[in-house]
């Protein structure tokens, strides 16, 4: 079935360092969305990527959608303690409104 | 607060009992989704509605689960004869007509003893 894989599952980062989380789908996506879930919280929408090769930036966060629309990445520069949480990618396939979530990357930050 | 509202926030029940959760979506959002999330996993799709019509149900949704959205506004998710494996966070989300960005509620955490 349609499934979105996400790695790594955990990312322990020194404050100030950069890190990247990756998502991959076996089949072409209509679009991909990224959500952040703080500990004890619920997923909060960050961004949607629709076009092949699209790159979007939100301050220290850079989101990329692959040329084949099968993979995506989130890169965070100069990690801060406020970046703690779990980042999920969620893929949407054509003619389908539901989202297929990856397992998430849980980020912890060492001060 | 105009976000997605879920009630109750926590539910503890004994195995075999029935439980019902409620979700109030953002006003004028025509699509409403139910997901289940267990520890260390991403939300897992259960079912969704467009207005009052239930358009898709996951194969994971056993016959013990039923959802309704009678007037195209709030929705309920009922689990009959609960099992310990039903313990999870049940998340509701809604999205507007124009774009499928989903806004999640705080969830209902179910514990089946």
mmCIF file of C-alpha atoms in Angstrom:
data_model
loop_
_atom_site.group_PDB
_atom_site.id
_atom_site.type_symbol
_atom_site.label_atom_id
_atom_site.label_comp_id
_atom_site.label_asym_id
_atom_site.label_seq_id
_atom_site.Cartn_x
_atom_site.Cartn_y
_atom_site.Cartn_z
ATOM 1 C CA UNK A 1 0.000 0.000 0.000
ATOM 2 C CA UNK A 2 0.943 3.640 -0.046
ATOM 3 C CA UNK A 3 3.386 4.348 2.709
ATOM 4 C CA UNK A 4 5.716 7.135 3.726
ATOM 5 C CA UNK A 5 8.997 6.201 5.376
ATOM 6 C CA UNK A 6 10.863 8.714 7.526
ATOM 7 C CA UNK A 7 14.388 8.662 8.947
ATOM 8 C CA UNK A 8 15.994 9.018 11.371
ATOM 9 C CA UNK A 9 13.582 8.120 14.148
ATOM 10 C CA UNK A 10 15.596 10.065 16.713
ATOM 11 C CA UNK A 11 17.953 12.997 16.367
ATOM 12 C CA UNK A 12 20.011 14.232 19.312
ATOM 13 C CA UNK A 13 21.507 17.580 18.412
ATOM 14 C CA UNK A 14 23.886 19.961 20.100
ATOM 15 C CA UNK A 15 22.394 23.424 20.301
ATOM 16 C CA UNK A 16 23.623 25.425 17.335
ATOM 17 C CA UNK A 17 24.159 22.438 15.054
ATOM 18 C CA UNK A 18 22.207 21.589 11.908
ATOM 19 C CA UNK A 19 20.237 18.437 11.163
ATOM 20 C CA UNK A 20 18.087 16.950 8.420
ATOM 21 C CA UNK A 21 15.156 14.530 8.430
ATOM 22 C CA UNK A 22 14.173 12.623 5.310
ATOM 23 C CA UNK A 23 10.954 11.171 3.936
ATOM 24 C CA UNK A 24 10.464 8.746 1.106
ATOM 25 C CA UNK A 25 7.433 7.318 -0.666
ATOM 26 C CA UNK A 26 7.446 4.329 -2.992
ATOM 27 C CA UNK A 27 4.883 6.013 -5.241
ATOM 28 C CA UNK A 28 4.485 9.556 -6.522
ATOM 29 C CA UNK A 29 2.874 12.013 -4.162
ATOM 30 C CA UNK A 30 0.393 14.728 -4.979
ATOM 31 C CA UNK A 31 1.902 16.865 -2.266
ATOM 32 C CA UNK A 32 3.746 16.507 0.988
ATOM 33 C CA UNK A 33 3.114 18.312 4.236
ATOM 34 C CA UNK A 34 5.204 18.724 7.352
ATOM 35 C CA UNK A 35 3.860 18.883 10.880
ATOM 36 C CA UNK A 36 5.484 19.465 14.256
ATOM 37 C CA UNK A 37 4.270 17.863 17.466
ATOM 38 C CA UNK A 38 5.614 19.163 20.749
ATOM 39 C CA UNK A 39 5.840 16.735 23.686
ATOM 40 C CA UNK A 40 2.309 16.187 24.979
ATOM 41 C CA UNK A 41 0.834 18.192 22.120
ATOM 42 C CA UNK A 42 -0.870 17.582 18.823
ATOM 43 C CA UNK A 43 0.454 17.873 15.262
ATOM 44 C CA UNK A 44 0.668 21.447 14.028
ATOM 45 C CA UNK A 45 0.896 22.214 10.320
ATOM 46 C CA UNK A 46 4.193 23.728 9.168
ATOM 47 C CA UNK A 47 4.165 23.734 5.380
ATOM 48 C CA UNK A 48 2.904 22.113 2.188
ATOM 49 C CA UNK A 49 5.020 21.355 -0.876
ATOM 50 C CA UNK A 50 3.255 20.735 -4.167
ATOM 51 C CA UNK A 51 5.599 21.288 -7.086
ATOM 52 C CA UNK A 52 8.402 19.028 -8.256
ATOM 53 C CA UNK A 53 11.748 20.286 -6.901
ATOM 54 C CA UNK A 54 10.063 22.900 -4.731
ATOM 55 C CA UNK A 55 12.086 24.499 -1.935
ATOM 56 C CA UNK A 56 10.515 26.606 0.796
ATOM 57 C CA UNK A 57 12.105 28.311 3.766
ATOM 58 C CA UNK A 58 10.702 29.334 7.116
ATOM 59 C CA UNK A 59 13.419 31.146 9.056
ATOM 60 C CA UNK A 60 15.888 28.374 10.010
ATOM 61 C CA UNK A 61 13.795 25.608 8.422
ATOM 62 C CA UNK A 62 14.277 24.577 4.785
ATOM 63 C CA UNK A 63 11.818 22.166 3.168
ATOM 64 C CA UNK A 64 12.493 20.413 -0.113
ATOM 65 C CA UNK A 65 10.355 18.259 -2.413
ATOM 66 C CA UNK A 66 12.179 15.892 -4.739
ATOM 67 C CA UNK A 67 12.085 16.135 -8.519
ATOM 68 C CA UNK A 68 10.180 12.865 -8.780
ATOM 69 C CA UNK A 69 7.776 13.928 -6.001
ATOM 70 C CA UNK A 70 8.643 10.808 -4.038
ATOM 71 C CA UNK A 71 10.892 12.263 -1.360
ATOM 72 C CA UNK A 72 11.208 15.287 0.837
ATOM 73 C CA UNK A 73 13.523 16.683 3.461
ATOM 74 C CA UNK A 74 13.463 19.154 6.311
ATOM 75 C CA UNK A 75 16.738 20.830 7.227
ATOM 76 C CA UNK A 76 17.048 22.903 10.389
ATOM 77 C CA UNK A 77 20.048 25.163 10.854
ATOM 78 C CA UNK A 78 21.445 26.416 14.158
ATOM 79 C CA UNK A 79 19.138 24.252 16.255
ATOM 80 C CA UNK A 80 17.566 25.905 19.284
ATOM 81 C CA UNK A 81 15.831 24.432 22.327
ATOM 82 C CA UNK A 82 12.545 25.623 20.861
ATOM 83 C CA UNK A 83 13.025 23.110 18.025
ATOM 84 C CA UNK A 84 12.450 20.183 20.411
ATOM 85 C CA UNK A 85 9.598 17.935 19.316
ATOM 86 C CA UNK A 86 8.662 15.379 16.702
ATOM 87 C CA UNK A 87 8.611 16.352 13.052
ATOM 88 C CA UNK A 88 6.289 14.386 10.781
ATOM 89 C CA UNK A 89 6.073 14.357 7.045
ATOM 90 C CA UNK A 90 2.662 13.472 5.666
ATOM 91 C CA UNK A 91 2.071 12.524 2.079
ATOM 92 C CA UNK A 92 -1.062 12.980 0.066
ATOM 93 C CA UNK A 93 -1.688 10.839 -3.003
ATOM 94 C CA UNK A 94 -3.784 11.768 -6.029
ATOM 95 C CA UNK A 95 -7.564 11.565 -5.618
ATOM 96 C CA UNK A 96 -7.135 10.968 -1.917
ATOM 97 C CA UNK A 97 -7.685 13.428 0.887
ATOM 98 C CA UNK A 98 -6.235 11.409 3.727
ATOM 99 C CA UNK A 99 -2.637 11.922 4.807
ATOM 100 C CA UNK A 100 -0.120 9.110 5.162
ATOM 101 C CA UNK A 101 2.184 10.079 7.994
ATOM 102 C CA UNK A 102 5.758 9.016 8.451
ATOM 103 C CA UNK A 103 6.801 7.667 11.839
ATOM 104 C CA UNK A 104 8.372 11.008 12.731
ATOM 105 C CA UNK A 105 11.799 12.245 13.783
ATOM 106 C CA UNK A 106 11.978 13.081 17.489
ATOM 107 C CA UNK A 107 14.469 15.845 18.132
ATOM 108 C CA UNK A 108 16.173 16.510 21.433
ATOM 109 C CA UNK A 109 18.601 19.372 21.940
ATOM 110 C CA UNK A 110 21.641 19.474 24.214
ATOM 111 C CA UNK A 111 22.299 22.945 25.523
ATOM 112 C CA UNK B 1 -11.116 29.452 20.634
ATOM 113 C CA UNK B 2 -11.922 28.616 17.021
ATOM 114 C CA UNK B 3 -9.684 25.560 16.684
ATOM 115 C CA UNK B 4 -10.677 21.910 16.513
ATOM 116 C CA UNK B 5 -12.170 20.819 19.810
ATOM 117 C CA UNK B 6 -12.221 17.271 21.149
ATOM 118 C CA UNK B 7 -14.027 15.884 24.146
ATOM 119 C CA UNK B 8 -13.139 14.273 26.464
ATOM 120 C CA UNK B 9 -9.399 14.835 26.672
ATOM 121 C CA UNK B 10 -8.865 11.657 28.619
ATOM 122 C CA UNK B 11 -10.941 8.513 28.949
ATOM 123 C CA UNK B 12 -10.201 5.507 31.139
ATOM 124 C CA UNK B 13 -12.436 2.517 30.637
ATOM 125 C CA UNK B 14 -12.566 -1.159 31.399
ATOM 126 C CA UNK B 15 -12.180 -3.756 28.702
ATOM 127 C CA UNK B 16 -15.510 -4.567 27.105
ATOM 128 C CA UNK B 17 -17.088 -1.177 27.696
ATOM 129 C CA UNK B 18 -18.250 1.165 24.937
ATOM 130 C CA UNK B 19 -16.801 4.656 24.575
ATOM 131 C CA UNK B 20 -17.756 7.653 22.445
ATOM 132 C CA UNK B 21 -15.613 10.636 21.547
ATOM 133 C CA UNK B 22 -16.724 13.936 20.086
ATOM 134 C CA UNK B 23 -14.989 16.287 17.674
ATOM 135 C CA UNK B 24 -16.051 19.812 16.781
ATOM 136 C CA UNK B 25 -14.180 20.970 13.678
ATOM 137 C CA UNK B 26 -13.288 24.493 12.708
ATOM 138 C CA UNK B 27 -16.412 26.247 11.535
ATOM 139 C CA UNK B 28 -17.030 25.929 7.784
ATOM 140 C CA UNK B 29 -14.418 23.204 7.320
ATOM 141 C CA UNK B 30 -16.189 20.640 5.189
ATOM 142 C CA UNK B 31 -13.779 17.742 5.702
ATOM 143 C CA UNK B 32 -13.231 16.005 8.996
ATOM 144 C CA UNK B 33 -10.722 13.239 9.715
ATOM 145 C CA UNK B 34 -10.121 10.760 12.506
ATOM 146 C CA UNK B 35 -6.635 9.406 13.192
ATOM 147 C CA UNK B 36 -5.185 7.163 15.872
ATOM 148 C CA UNK B 37 -1.704 7.679 17.290
ATOM 149 C CA UNK B 38 0.268 5.336 19.500
ATOM 150 C CA UNK B 39 3.524 6.112 21.265
ATOM 151 C CA UNK B 40 6.427 6.629 18.895
ATOM 152 C CA UNK B 41 4.292 6.476 15.779
ATOM 153 C CA UNK B 42 2.765 8.957 13.400
ATOM 154 C CA UNK B 43 -0.989 9.475 13.207
ATOM 155 C CA UNK B 44 -2.713 6.576 11.471
ATOM 156 C CA UNK B 45 -5.738 7.312 9.313
ATOM 157 C CA UNK B 46 -9.063 5.848 10.442
ATOM 158 C CA UNK B 47 -11.804 7.572 8.460
ATOM 159 C CA UNK B 48 -12.903 10.856 6.969
ATOM 160 C CA UNK B 49 -16.041 12.777 6.121
ATOM 161 C CA UNK B 50 -16.850 15.326 3.502
ATOM 162 C CA UNK B 51 -19.792 17.201 4.950
ATOM 163 C CA UNK B 52 -22.030 14.440 6.351
ATOM 164 C CA UNK B 53 -20.834 11.716 3.986
ATOM 165 C CA UNK B 54 -18.288 9.197 5.243
ATOM 166 C CA UNK B 55 -16.099 8.779 2.170
ATOM 167 C CA UNK B 56 -13.356 6.444 3.305
ATOM 168 C CA UNK B 57 -12.649 4.013 6.120
ATOM 169 C CA UNK B 58 -9.305 2.413 6.828
ATOM 170 C CA UNK B 59 -9.067 -1.366 6.638
ATOM 171 C CA UNK B 60 -7.677 -1.061 10.147
ATOM 172 C CA UNK B 61 -11.055 0.093 11.374
ATOM 173 C CA UNK B 62 -12.741 -2.988 12.752
ATOM 174 C CA UNK B 63 -16.501 -3.460 12.991
ATOM 175 C CA UNK B 64 -16.293 -2.302 16.599
ATOM 176 C CA UNK B 65 -15.528 1.227 15.411
ATOM 177 C CA UNK B 66 -18.170 3.526 13.998
ATOM 178 C CA UNK B 67 -18.124 7.205 13.191
ATOM 179 C CA UNK B 68 -20.848 9.666 12.320
ATOM 180 C CA UNK B 69 -21.152 13.258 11.275
ATOM 181 C CA UNK B 70 -24.931 13.631 11.166
ATOM 182 C CA UNK B 71 -25.317 17.261 10.164
ATOM 183 C CA UNK B 72 -21.969 17.861 8.593
ATOM 184 C CA UNK B 73 -20.718 19.687 11.669
ATOM 185 C CA UNK B 74 -19.491 17.773 14.734
ATOM 186 C CA UNK B 75 -18.515 14.114 14.557
ATOM 187 C CA UNK B 76 -18.543 11.212 16.982
ATOM 188 C CA UNK B 77 -16.329 8.141 17.069
ATOM 189 C CA UNK B 78 -17.656 5.157 18.986
ATOM 190 C CA UNK B 79 -15.683 2.096 19.977
ATOM 191 C CA UNK B 80 -17.733 -0.863 21.137
ATOM 192 C CA UNK B 81 -16.439 -3.663 23.366
ATOM 193 C CA UNK B 82 -13.112 -1.939 23.904
ATOM 194 C CA UNK B 83 -9.915 -3.980 23.974
ATOM 195 C CA UNK B 84 -6.555 -3.143 25.512
ATOM 196 C CA UNK B 85 -5.152 -2.709 22.023
ATOM 197 C CA UNK B 86 -7.507 0.218 21.499
ATOM 198 C CA UNK B 87 -5.493 2.280 23.974
ATOM 199 C CA UNK B 88 -4.142 5.228 22.003
ATOM 200 C CA UNK B 89 -4.555 8.920 21.306
ATOM 201 C CA UNK B 90 -7.509 9.557 18.993
ATOM 202 C CA UNK B 91 -6.977 12.695 16.953
ATOM 203 C CA UNK B 92 -9.528 14.622 14.964
ATOM 204 C CA UNK B 93 -8.603 17.060 12.209
ATOM 205 C CA UNK B 94 -10.515 19.266 9.824
ATOM 206 C CA UNK B 95 -9.643 20.967 6.570
ATOM 207 C CA UNK B 96 -11.259 23.683 4.483
ATOM 208 C CA UNK B 97 -12.811 23.124 1.081
ATOM 209 C CA UNK B 98 -10.086 24.901 -0.864
ATOM 210 C CA UNK B 99 -6.963 23.156 0.374
ATOM 211 C CA UNK B 100 -6.162 19.988 2.251
ATOM 212 C CA UNK B 101 -4.223 21.476 5.158
ATOM 213 C CA UNK B 102 -5.375 19.619 8.242
ATOM 214 C CA UNK B 103 -5.827 21.303 11.604
ATOM 215 C CA UNK B 104 -5.660 18.906 14.503
ATOM 216 C CA UNK B 105 -7.436 18.929 17.815
ATOM 217 C CA UNK B 106 -5.704 18.143 21.099
ATOM 218 C CA UNK B 107 -6.923 14.546 20.936
ATOM 219 C CA UNK B 108 -8.660 12.132 23.277
ATOM 220 C CA UNK B 109 -6.329 9.780 25.121
ATOM 221 C CA UNK B 110 -8.004 6.422 25.689
ATOM 222 C CA UNK B 111 -6.734 3.954 28.252
ATOM 223 C CA UNK B 112 -8.391 0.538 28.328
ATOM 224 C CA UNK B 113 -7.711 -1.385 31.533
#
